mmCIF file with all atom_site columns, C-alpha atoms in Angstrom:
data_model
loop_
_atom_site.group_PDB
_atom_site.id
_atom_site.type_symbol
_atom_site.label_atom_id
_atom_site.label_alt_id
_atom_site.label_comp_id
_atom_site.label_asym_id
_atom_site.label_entity_id
_atom_site.label_seq_id
_atom_site.pdbx_PDB_ins_code
_atom_site.Cartn_x
_atom_site.Cartn_y
_atom_site.Cartn_z
_atom_site.occupancy
_atom_site.B_iso_or_equiv
_atom_site.pdbx_formal_charge
_atom_site.auth_seq_id
_atom_site.auth_comp_id
_atom_site.auth_asym_id
_atom_site.auth_atom_id
_atom_site.pdbx_PDB_model_num
ATOM 1  C CA . LYS A 1 1  ? -112.450 -155.223 10.421 1.00 57.00 ? 1387 LYS A CA 1
ATOM 2  C CA . ALA A 1 2  ? -111.813 -153.652 7.111  1.00 72.00 ? 1388 ALA A CA 1
ATOM 3  C CA . LYS A 1 3  ? -108.932 -151.148 9.275  1.00 84.00 ? 1389 LYS A CA 1
ATOM 4  C CA . TYR A 1 4  ? -106.953 -154.409 9.623  1.00 84.00 ? 1390 TYR A CA 1
ATOM 5  C CA . ASP A 1 5  ? -107.139 -155.540 6.137  1.00 85.00 ? 1391 ASP A CA 1
ATOM 6  C CA . GLY A 1 6  ? -104.062 -156.836 5.135  1.00 89.00 ? 1392 GLY A CA 1
ATOM 7  C CA . LYS A 1 7  ? -102.263 -155.947 8.723  1.00 94.00 ? 1393 LYS A CA 1
ATOM 8  C CA . VAL A 1 8  ? -99.683  -158.364 10.003 1.00 95.00 ? 1394 VAL A CA 1
ATOM 9  C CA . LEU A 1 9  ? -100.768 -159.024 13.631 1.00 93.00 ? 1395 LEU A CA 1
ATOM 10 C CA . LEU A 1 10 ? -99.787  -160.952 17.171 1.00 93.00 ? 1396 LEU A CA 1
ATOM 11 C CA . LEU A 1 11 ? -102.438 -163.142 18.141 1.00 90.00 ? 1397 LEU A CA 1
ATOM 12 C CA . THR A 1 12 ? -102.752 -165.520 21.084 1.00 88.00 ? 1398 THR A CA 1
ATOM 13 C CA . GLY A 1 13 ? -105.586 -167.721 20.591 1.00 88.00 ? 1399 GLY A CA 1
ATOM 14 C CA . THR A 1 14 ? -107.370 -170.928 21.824 1.00 89.00 ? 1400 THR A CA 1
ATOM 15 C CA . VAL A 1 15 ? -107.386 -173.622 18.989 1.00 93.00 ? 1401 VAL A CA 1
ATOM 16 C CA . VAL A 1 16 ? -110.621 -175.145 18.441 1.00 92.00 ? 1402 VAL A CA 1
ATOM 17 C CA . VAL A 1 17 ? -110.309 -176.856 15.153 1.00 91.00 ? 1403 VAL A CA 1
ATOM 18 C CA . ILE A 1 18 ? -107.075 -178.497 13.660 1.00 92.00 ? 1404 ILE A CA 1
ATOM 19 C CA . GLY A 1 19 ? -106.777 -179.489 10.050 1.00 88.00 ? 1405 GLY A CA 1
ATOM 20 C CA . THR A 1 20 ? -105.307 -179.138 6.154  1.00 85.00 ? 1406 THR A CA 1
ATOM 21 C CA . GLU A 1 21 ? -106.274 -177.538 3.012  1.00 80.00 ? 1407 GLU A CA 1
ATOM 22 C CA . LYS A 1 22 ? -107.011 -178.590 -0.302 1.00 75.00 ? 1408 LYS A CA 1
ATOM 23 C CA . LYS A 1 23 ? -103.298 -178.123 -1.179 1.00 77.00 ? 1409 LYS A CA 1
ATOM 24 C CA . ASP A 1 24 ? -102.161 -179.643 1.849  1.00 78.00 ? 1410 ASP A CA 1
ATOM 25 C CA . GLN A 1 25 ? -101.873 -176.165 3.595  1.00 83.00 ? 1411 GLN A CA 1
ATOM 26 C CA . PRO A 1 26 ? -102.551 -176.612 7.386  1.00 90.00 ? 1412 PRO A CA 1
ATOM 27 C CA . TYR A 1 27 ? -105.018 -174.451 9.299  1.00 92.00 ? 1413 TYR A CA 1
ATOM 28 C CA . LEU A 1 28 ? -106.159 -173.411 12.765 1.00 94.00 ? 1414 LEU A CA 1
ATOM 29 C CA . ALA A 1 29 ? -109.252 -172.217 13.897 1.00 93.00 ? 1415 ALA A CA 1
ATOM 30 C CA . PHE A 1 30 ? -109.801 -169.781 16.666 1.00 91.00 ? 1416 PHE A CA 1
ATOM 31 C CA . GLN A 1 31 ? -112.895 -169.372 18.907 1.00 85.00 ? 1417 GLN A CA 1
ATOM 32 C CA . LEU A 1 32 ? -113.081 -165.535 19.756 1.00 79.00 ? 1418 LEU A CA 1
ATOM 33 C CA . PRO A 1 33 ? -112.797 -164.715 23.072 1.00 78.00 ? 1419 PRO A CA 1
ATOM 34 C CA . ASN A 1 34 ? -115.504 -164.054 25.242 1.00 82.00 ? 1420 ASN A CA 1
ATOM 35 C CA . THR A 1 35 ? -118.538 -165.530 22.330 1.00 82.00 ? 1421 THR A CA 1
ATOM 36 C CA . LYS A 1 36 ? -120.750 -168.279 21.837 1.00 83.00 ? 1422 LYS A CA 1
ATOM 37 C CA . PRO A 1 37 ? -118.882 -170.695 20.389 1.00 79.00 ? 1423 PRO A CA 1
ATOM 38 C CA . GLY A 1 38 ? -119.931 -170.968 16.512 1.00 78.00 ? 1424 GLY A CA 1
ATOM 39 C CA . ILE A 1 39 ? -119.001 -170.920 12.723 1.00 75.00 ? 1425 ILE A CA 1
ATOM 40 C CA . ASP A 1 40 ? -119.513 -167.136 13.322 1.00 75.00 ? 1426 ASP A CA 1
ATOM 41 C CA . THR A 1 41 ? -117.615 -166.308 16.088 1.00 80.00 ? 1427 THR A CA 1
ATOM 42 C CA . MET A 1 42 ? -113.830 -168.049 14.700 1.00 85.00 ? 1428 MET A CA 1
ATOM 43 C CA . ILE A 1 43 ? -111.109 -166.951 13.073 1.00 89.00 ? 1429 ILE A CA 1
ATOM 44 C CA . ILE A 1 44 ? -108.960 -169.447 10.354 1.00 91.00 ? 1430 ILE A CA 1
ATOM 45 C CA . GLY A 1 45 ? -105.284 -169.155 10.350 1.00 93.00 ? 1431 GLY A CA 1
ATOM 46 C CA . THR A 1 46 ? -103.703 -171.060 7.491  1.00 93.00 ? 1432 THR A CA 1
ATOM 47 C CA . PHE A 1 47 ? -99.750  -171.487 8.901  1.00 94.00 ? 1433 PHE A CA 1
ATOM 48 C CA . ARG A 1 48 ? -96.653  -171.744 6.482  1.00 90.00 ? 1434 ARG A CA 1
ATOM 49 C CA . ALA A 1 49 ? -95.882  -175.201 4.755  1.00 85.00 ? 1435 ALA A CA 1
ATOM 50 C CA . ALA A 1 50 ? -92.944  -174.791 7.120  1.00 89.00 ? 1436 ALA A CA 1
ATOM 51 C CA . GLU A 1 51 ? -95.204  -175.175 10.606 1.00 91.00 ? 1437 GLU A CA 1
ATOM 52 C CA . LEU A 1 52 ? -96.222  -178.589 9.663  1.00 88.00 ? 1438 LEU A CA 1
ATOM 53 C CA . ALA A 1 53 ? -95.060  -180.085 12.068 1.00 90.00 ? 1439 ALA A CA 1
ATOM 54 C CA . LYS A 1 54 ? -96.122  -177.267 14.358 1.00 92.00 ? 1440 LYS A CA 1
ATOM 55 C CA . VAL A 1 55 ? -99.852  -177.623 13.250 1.00 92.00 ? 1441 VAL A CA 1
ATOM 56 C CA . ALA A 1 56 ? -99.628  -181.094 13.715 1.00 90.00 ? 1442 ALA A CA 1
ATOM 57 C CA . ASN A 1 57 ? -98.382  -181.199 17.061 1.00 93.00 ? 1443 ASN A CA 1
ATOM 58 C CA . THR A 1 58 ? -100.827 -178.581 18.309 1.00 94.00 ? 1444 THR A CA 1
ATOM 59 C CA . LYS A 1 59 ? -103.940 -179.968 20.423 1.00 95.00 ? 1445 LYS A CA 1
ATOM 60 C CA . THR A 1 60 ? -107.400 -178.479 20.356 1.00 94.00 ? 1446 THR A CA 1
ATOM 61 C CA . GLY A 1 61 ? -107.687 -176.219 23.380 1.00 92.00 ? 1447 GLY A CA 1
ATOM 62 C CA . ALA A 1 62 ? -104.726 -175.345 23.157 1.00 93.00 ? 1448 ALA A CA 1
ATOM 63 C CA . ILE A 1 63 ? -103.985 -171.603 23.646 1.00 90.00 ? 1449 ILE A CA 1
ATOM 64 C CA . VAL A 1 64 ? -101.258 -170.567 20.632 1.00 91.00 ? 1450 VAL A CA 1
ATOM 65 C CA . ARG A 1 65 ? -99.344  -167.533 19.801 1.00 92.00 ? 1451 ARG A CA 1
ATOM 66 C CA . PHE A 1 66 ? -99.025  -166.813 16.233 1.00 95.00 ? 1452 PHE A CA 1
ATOM 67 C CA . GLN A 1 67 ? -98.518  -163.333 13.782 1.00 96.00 ? 1453 GLN A CA 1
ATOM 68 C CA . GLY A 1 68 ? -100.007 -163.454 10.395 1.00 96.00 ? 1454 GLY A CA 1
ATOM 69 C CA . LYS A 1 69 ? -102.056 -161.430 7.713  1.00 95.00 ? 1455 LYS A CA 1
ATOM 70 C CA . ILE A 1 70 ? -105.076 -160.637 7.997  1.00 92.00 ? 1456 ILE A CA 1
ATOM 71 C CA . ASN A 1 71 ? -107.251 -161.013 4.538  1.00 88.00 ? 1457 ASN A CA 1
ATOM 72 C CA . MET A 1 72 ? -110.818 -159.846 4.636  1.00 80.00 ? 1458 MET A CA 1
ATOM 73 C CA . SER A 1 73 ? -111.376 -159.673 0.417  1.00 73.00 ? 1459 SER A CA 1
ATOM 74 C CA . THR A 1 74 ? -112.140 -163.561 0.319  1.00 63.00 ? 1460 THR A CA 1
ATOM 75 C CA . PRO A 1 75 ? -114.269 -164.460 3.368  1.00 57.00 ? 1461 PRO A CA 1
ATOM 76 C CA . LEU A 1 76 ? -115.189 -167.797 3.901  1.00 60.00 ? 1462 LEU A CA 1
ATOM 77 C CA . LEU A 1 77 ? -119.031 -167.999 5.235  1.00 63.00 ? 1463 LEU A CA 1
ATOM 78 C CA . ASP A 1 78 ? -117.953 -164.389 6.822  1.00 69.00 ? 1464 ASP A CA 1
ATOM 79 C CA . ILE A 1 79 ? -114.798 -166.220 8.753  1.00 76.00 ? 1465 ILE A CA 1
ATOM 80 C CA . VAL A 1 80 ? -111.750 -163.270 9.565  1.00 81.00 ? 1466 VAL A CA 1
ATOM 81 C CA . THR A 1 81 ? -108.875 -165.378 7.673  1.00 88.00 ? 1467 THR A CA 1
ATOM 82 C CA . ILE A 1 82 ? -105.458 -165.076 8.678  1.00 92.00 ? 1468 ILE A CA 1
ATOM 83 C CA . GLU A 1 83 ? -103.233 -165.724 6.024  1.00 93.00 ? 1469 GLU A CA 1
ATOM 84 C CA . ASP A 1 84 ? -99.286  -167.178 6.057  1.00 94.00 ? 1470 ASP A CA 1
ATOM 85 C CA . CYS A 1 85 ? -99.021  -167.405 9.941  1.00 95.00 ? 1471 CYS A CA 1
ATOM 86 C CA . LYS A 1 86 ? -96.112  -168.752 11.757 1.00 95.00 ? 1472 LYS A CA 1
ATOM 87 C CA . PHE A 1 87 ? -95.830  -169.383 15.296 1.00 94.00 ? 1473 PHE A CA 1
ATOM 88 C CA . GLU A 1 88 ? -94.620  -167.121 17.810 1.00 90.00 ? 1474 GLU A CA 1
ATOM 89 C CA . PRO A 1 89 ? -92.171  -168.155 21.252 1.00 83.00 ? 1475 PRO A CA 1
ATOM 90 C CA . ASP A 1 90 ? -94.408  -167.499 23.959 1.00 71.00 ? 1476 ASP A CA 1
ATOM 91 C CA . LYS A 1 91 ? -92.721  -164.376 26.095 1.00 62.00 ? 1477 LYS A CA 1
#
């Protein structure tokens, strides 16, 4: 995990939770591939405010492609957080 801290990565994931944090920051939670559903097998992507409409229009079960910066310094319940995310177009 530590080798990815602070790195910007391009990821694709299946959405399992859609929400908004306290400061109206939109987020999506993704199930890690080949794992049983659970809080310890998810990653959370917090999205830029400019992406709010896209997050709001995303449905659970959707497969999305996004880019963001890995943050290992403030793990929430041992969940990997990806910050400042933005959607990327499908290839």
